[in-house]
mmCIF file with all atom_site columns, C-alpha atoms in Angstrom:
data_model
loop_
_atom_site.group_PDB
_atom_site.id
_atom_site.type_symbol
_atom_site.label_atom_id
_atom_site.label_alt_id
_atom_site.label_comp_id
_atom_site.label_asym_id
_atom_site.label_entity_id
_atom_site.label_seq_id
_atom_site.pdbx_PDB_ins_code
_atom_site.Cartn_x
_atom_site.Cartn_y
_atom_site.Cartn_z
_atom_site.occupancy
_atom_site.B_iso_or_equiv
_atom_site.pdbx_formal_charge
_atom_site.auth_seq_id
_atom_site.auth_comp_id
_atom_site.auth_asym_id
_atom_site.auth_atom_id
_atom_site.pdbx_PDB_model_num
ATOM 1   C CA . MET A 1 1   ? -21.804 -5.597  -9.852  1.00 0.00 ? 1   MET A CA 1
ATOM 2   C CA . LEU A 1 2   ? -18.157 -4.480  -10.495 1.00 0.00 ? 2   LEU A CA 1
ATOM 3   C CA . SER A 1 3   ? -18.965 -1.806  -7.944  1.00 0.00 ? 3   SER A CA 1
ATOM 4   C CA . LEU A 1 4   ? -20.019 -4.137  -5.465  1.00 0.00 ? 4   LEU A CA 1
ATOM 5   C CA . ARG A 1 5   ? -16.808 -5.485  -5.787  1.00 0.00 ? 5   ARG A CA 1
ATOM 6   C CA . LEU A 1 6   ? -14.454 -2.949  -5.574  1.00 0.00 ? 6   LEU A CA 1
ATOM 7   C CA . TYR A 1 7   ? -16.173 -1.073  -2.390  1.00 0.00 ? 7   TYR A CA 1
ATOM 8   C CA . MET A 1 8   ? -15.602 -4.327  -0.958  1.00 0.00 ? 8   MET A CA 1
ATOM 9   C CA . LEU A 1 9   ? -11.794 -4.656  -1.883  1.00 0.00 ? 9   LEU A CA 1
ATOM 10  C CA . GLN A 1 10  ? -11.112 -0.969  -0.824  1.00 0.00 ? 10  GLN A CA 1
ATOM 11  C CA . ARG A 1 11  ? -13.010 -2.093  2.716   1.00 0.00 ? 11  ARG A CA 1
ATOM 12  C CA . ILE A 1 12  ? -11.001 -5.196  3.055   1.00 0.00 ? 12  ILE A CA 1
ATOM 13  C CA . THR A 1 13  ? -7.924  -3.385  2.662   1.00 0.00 ? 13  THR A CA 1
ATOM 14  C CA . ALA A 1 14  ? -8.770  -0.607  5.045   1.00 0.00 ? 14  ALA A CA 1
ATOM 15  C CA . LEU A 1 15  ? -9.718  -3.500  7.222   1.00 0.00 ? 15  LEU A CA 1
ATOM 16  C CA . LEU A 1 16  ? -5.840  -5.114  6.520   1.00 0.00 ? 16  LEU A CA 1
ATOM 17  C CA . MET A 1 17  ? -4.106  -1.203  6.706   1.00 0.00 ? 17  MET A CA 1
ATOM 18  C CA . ALA A 1 18  ? -5.200  -0.454  9.840   1.00 0.00 ? 18  ALA A CA 1
ATOM 19  C CA . PRO A 1 19  ? -2.891  -2.918  12.182  1.00 0.00 ? 19  PRO A CA 1
ATOM 20  C CA . LEU A 1 20  ? -0.033  -2.130  9.758   1.00 0.00 ? 20  LEU A CA 1
ATOM 21  C CA . VAL A 1 21  ? -0.658  0.907   10.234  1.00 0.00 ? 21  VAL A CA 1
ATOM 22  C CA . LEU A 1 22  ? 0.189   0.125   14.408  1.00 0.00 ? 22  LEU A CA 1
ATOM 23  C CA . GLY A 1 23  ? 2.879   -1.500  13.466  1.00 0.00 ? 23  GLY A CA 1
ATOM 24  C CA . HIS A 1 24  ? 4.338   0.982   11.564  1.00 0.00 ? 24  HIS A CA 1
ATOM 25  C CA . LEU A 1 25  ? 4.223   4.147   13.696  1.00 0.00 ? 25  LEU A CA 1
ATOM 26  C CA . ALA A 1 26  ? 5.141   1.576   16.542  1.00 0.00 ? 26  ALA A CA 1
ATOM 27  C CA . VAL A 1 27  ? 8.143   0.431   15.248  1.00 0.00 ? 27  VAL A CA 1
ATOM 28  C CA . MET A 1 28  ? 8.926   4.656   13.717  1.00 0.00 ? 28  MET A CA 1
ATOM 29  C CA . ILE A 1 29  ? 8.758   5.971   17.706  1.00 0.00 ? 29  ILE A CA 1
ATOM 30  C CA . TYR A 1 30  ? 10.209  2.262   18.637  1.00 0.00 ? 30  TYR A CA 1
ATOM 31  C CA . ALA A 1 31  ? 12.954  3.507   16.672  1.00 0.00 ? 31  ALA A CA 1
ATOM 32  C CA . ILE A 1 32  ? 13.125  7.405   16.880  1.00 0.00 ? 32  ILE A CA 1
ATOM 33  C CA . GLN A 1 33  ? 13.023  7.076   20.346  1.00 0.00 ? 33  GLN A CA 1
ATOM 34  C CA . GLY A 1 34  ? 16.099  4.631   20.510  1.00 0.00 ? 34  GLY A CA 1
ATOM 35  C CA . GLY A 1 35  ? 18.089  7.089   18.776  1.00 0.00 ? 35  GLY A CA 1
ATOM 36  C CA . LEU A 1 36  ? 18.754  5.063   15.811  1.00 0.00 ? 36  LEU A CA 1
ATOM 37  C CA . SER A 1 37  ? 20.288  5.908   13.325  1.00 0.00 ? 37  SER A CA 1
ATOM 38  C CA . ALA A 1 38  ? 18.984  5.428   9.018   1.00 0.00 ? 38  ALA A CA 1
ATOM 39  C CA . ALA A 1 39  ? 22.806  3.267   9.041   1.00 0.00 ? 39  ALA A CA 1
ATOM 40  C CA . GLU A 1 40  ? 20.826  0.998   11.647  1.00 0.00 ? 40  GLU A CA 1
ATOM 41  C CA . ILE A 1 41  ? 17.342  1.213   10.532  1.00 0.00 ? 41  ILE A CA 1
ATOM 42  C CA . LEU A 1 42  ? 18.389  -0.256  7.651   1.00 0.00 ? 42  LEU A CA 1
ATOM 43  C CA . GLY A 1 43  ? 20.925  -2.796  8.728   1.00 0.00 ? 43  GLY A CA 1
ATOM 44  C CA . ARG A 1 44  ? 18.590  -4.128  10.429  1.00 0.00 ? 44  ARG A CA 1
ATOM 45  C CA . THR A 1 45  ? 15.897  -4.579  8.048   1.00 0.00 ? 45  THR A CA 1
ATOM 46  C CA . GLN A 1 46  ? 19.371  -6.198  5.599   1.00 0.00 ? 46  GLN A CA 1
ATOM 47  C CA . GLY A 1 47  ? 18.025  -9.560  4.621   1.00 0.00 ? 47  GLY A CA 1
ATOM 48  C CA . SER A 1 48  ? 14.836  -9.746  7.022   1.00 0.00 ? 48  SER A CA 1
ATOM 49  C CA . ILE A 1 49  ? 12.260  -11.912 5.355   1.00 0.00 ? 49  ILE A CA 1
ATOM 50  C CA . ALA A 1 50  ? 9.844   -10.756 8.174   1.00 0.00 ? 50  ALA A CA 1
ATOM 51  C CA . TRP A 1 51  ? 10.070  -6.909  7.371   1.00 0.00 ? 51  TRP A CA 1
ATOM 52  C CA . PHE A 1 52  ? 10.177  -7.634  3.868   1.00 0.00 ? 52  PHE A CA 1
ATOM 53  C CA . LEU A 1 53  ? 6.784   -9.215  4.114   1.00 0.00 ? 53  LEU A CA 1
ATOM 54  C CA . PHE A 1 54  ? 5.131   -6.700  6.931   1.00 0.00 ? 54  PHE A CA 1
ATOM 55  C CA . TYR A 1 55  ? 5.934   -4.252  4.204   1.00 0.00 ? 55  TYR A CA 1
ATOM 56  C CA . GLY A 1 56  ? 5.321   -5.838  0.624   1.00 0.00 ? 56  GLY A CA 1
ATOM 57  C CA . LEU A 1 57  ? 1.933   -6.946  2.375   1.00 0.00 ? 57  LEU A CA 1
ATOM 58  C CA . PHE A 1 58  ? 1.924   -3.473  3.082   1.00 0.00 ? 58  PHE A CA 1
ATOM 59  C CA . VAL A 1 59  ? 2.308   -2.232  -0.481  1.00 0.00 ? 59  VAL A CA 1
ATOM 60  C CA . ALA A 1 60  ? -0.358  -4.612  -1.943  1.00 0.00 ? 60  ALA A CA 1
ATOM 61  C CA . ALA A 1 61  ? -3.032  -3.165  0.545   1.00 0.00 ? 61  ALA A CA 1
ATOM 62  C CA . VAL A 1 62  ? -2.263  0.042   0.531   1.00 0.00 ? 62  VAL A CA 1
ATOM 63  C CA . SER A 1 63  ? -1.905  -0.049  -3.888  1.00 0.00 ? 63  SER A CA 1
ATOM 64  C CA . ILE A 1 64  ? -5.135  -1.845  -4.729  1.00 0.00 ? 64  ILE A CA 1
ATOM 65  C CA . HIS A 1 65  ? -6.935  0.311   -1.305  1.00 0.00 ? 65  HIS A CA 1
ATOM 66  C CA . GLY A 1 66  ? -5.251  4.157   -3.406  1.00 0.00 ? 66  GLY A CA 1
ATOM 67  C CA . ALA A 1 67  ? -6.430  2.747   -6.568  1.00 0.00 ? 67  ALA A CA 1
ATOM 68  C CA . ILE A 1 68  ? -9.764  1.797   -5.573  1.00 0.00 ? 68  ILE A CA 1
ATOM 69  C CA . GLY A 1 69  ? -10.297 5.725   -3.629  1.00 0.00 ? 69  GLY A CA 1
ATOM 70  C CA . LEU A 1 70  ? -8.855  6.899   -7.004  1.00 0.00 ? 70  LEU A CA 1
ATOM 71  C CA . ARG A 1 71  ? -10.761 5.431   -9.164  1.00 0.00 ? 71  ARG A CA 1
ATOM 72  C CA . THR A 1 72  ? -13.858 6.745   -7.372  1.00 0.00 ? 72  THR A CA 1
ATOM 73  C CA . VAL A 1 73  ? -13.119 10.139  -6.756  1.00 0.00 ? 73  VAL A CA 1
ATOM 74  C CA . VAL A 1 74  ? -11.807 10.527  -10.419 1.00 0.00 ? 74  VAL A CA 1
ATOM 75  C CA . HIS A 1 75  ? -15.359 9.553   -11.533 1.00 0.00 ? 75  HIS A CA 1
ATOM 76  C CA . GLU A 1 76  ? -16.978 11.591  -9.269  1.00 0.00 ? 76  GLU A CA 1
ATOM 77  C CA . TRP A 1 77  ? -15.158 14.909  -10.114 1.00 0.00 ? 77  TRP A CA 1
ATOM 78  C CA . GLY A 1 78  ? -13.467 14.357  -12.956 1.00 0.00 ? 78  GLY A CA 1
ATOM 79  C CA . GLY A 1 79  ? -15.861 12.591  -15.169 1.00 0.00 ? 79  GLY A CA 1
ATOM 80  C CA . LEU A 1 80  ? -14.069 9.372   -16.354 1.00 0.00 ? 80  LEU A CA 1
ATOM 81  C CA . LYS A 1 81  ? -16.254 7.374   -17.355 1.00 0.00 ? 81  LYS A CA 1
ATOM 82  C CA . ASP A 1 82  ? -15.858 3.291   -18.303 1.00 0.00 ? 82  ASP A CA 1
ATOM 83  C CA . THR A 1 83  ? -12.685 2.193   -19.614 1.00 0.00 ? 83  THR A CA 1
ATOM 84  C CA . ALA A 1 84  ? -10.804 5.506   -18.430 1.00 0.00 ? 84  ALA A CA 1
ATOM 85  C CA . LEU A 1 85  ? -11.588 4.418   -15.832 1.00 0.00 ? 85  LEU A CA 1
ATOM 86  C CA . GLU A 1 86  ? -10.629 1.269   -15.732 1.00 0.00 ? 86  GLU A CA 1
ATOM 87  C CA . VAL A 1 87  ? -7.159  1.337   -16.826 1.00 0.00 ? 87  VAL A CA 1
ATOM 88  C CA . PHE A 1 88  ? -6.834  5.301   -15.112 1.00 0.00 ? 88  PHE A CA 1
ATOM 89  C CA . MET A 1 89  ? -7.644  2.154   -11.976 1.00 0.00 ? 89  MET A CA 1
ATOM 90  C CA . TRP A 1 90  ? -5.174  -0.322  -12.940 1.00 0.00 ? 90  TRP A CA 1
ATOM 91  C CA . VAL A 1 91  ? -2.093  1.736   -14.630 1.00 0.00 ? 91  VAL A CA 1
ATOM 92  C CA . VAL A 1 92  ? -2.334  3.932   -10.568 1.00 0.00 ? 92  VAL A CA 1
ATOM 93  C CA . GLY A 1 93  ? -2.936  0.747   -8.843  1.00 0.00 ? 93  GLY A CA 1
ATOM 94  C CA . PHE A 1 94  ? 0.437   -0.457  -11.031 1.00 0.00 ? 94  PHE A CA 1
ATOM 95  C CA . ALA A 1 95  ? 2.237   2.458   -10.124 1.00 0.00 ? 95  ALA A CA 1
ATOM 96  C CA . LEU A 1 96  ? 1.901   2.543   -6.030  1.00 0.00 ? 96  LEU A CA 1
ATOM 97  C CA . PHE A 1 97  ? 2.395   -1.807  -6.415  1.00 0.00 ? 97  PHE A CA 1
ATOM 98  C CA . ALA A 1 98  ? 5.993   -1.061  -8.355  1.00 0.00 ? 98  ALA A CA 1
ATOM 99  C CA . LEU A 1 99  ? 6.962   1.770   -6.413  1.00 0.00 ? 99  LEU A CA 1
ATOM 100 C CA . GLY A 1 100 ? 6.005   -0.388  -3.411  1.00 0.00 ? 100 GLY A CA 1
ATOM 101 C CA . ALA A 1 101 ? 8.094   -2.600  -3.882  1.00 0.00 ? 101 ALA A CA 1
ATOM 102 C CA . ARG A 1 102 ? 10.561  -1.508  -5.389  1.00 0.00 ? 102 ARG A CA 1
ATOM 103 C CA . ALA A 1 103 ? 11.148  1.017   -1.756  1.00 0.00 ? 103 ALA A CA 1
ATOM 104 C CA . VAL A 1 104 ? 11.151  -2.554  0.613   1.00 0.00 ? 104 VAL A CA 1
ATOM 105 C CA . TRP A 1 105 ? 12.786  -4.468  -2.194  1.00 0.00 ? 105 TRP A CA 1
ATOM 106 C CA . ALA A 1 106 ? 15.674  -1.945  -1.513  1.00 0.00 ? 106 ALA A CA 1
ATOM 107 C CA . VAL A 1 107 ? 15.403  -1.399  2.547   1.00 0.00 ? 107 VAL A CA 1
ATOM 108 C CA . THR A 1 108 ? 15.406  -5.798  2.797   1.00 0.00 ? 108 THR A CA 1
ATOM 109 C CA . PHE A 1 109 ? 17.273  -7.191  0.103   1.00 0.00 ? 109 PHE A CA 1
ATOM 110 C CA . ALA A 1 110 ? 19.466  -4.993  -1.809  1.00 0.00 ? 110 ALA A CA 1
#
């Protein structure tokens, strides 16, 4: 039952990430074609709740999706099982979330 829940959660996060990736790419293309510098981009994102929510949701979805995917790979290729596999998934998920959240905070509010 757990594997079905993880499977569905990974698919749901993939559905969530698809428009977020497209939005991110559109913003990057717009910024590059507009000739914006890194300082100008940061100037536009500082203090923006909208960018914080957009990239915060992106980080949460990627953290969940990536941790579940790596769990599967480590199980199939590394042979990790049971509690060690679950601990691995949670540590990776938390690490991805912490790193991403730190970056989002730095870009929007620091």
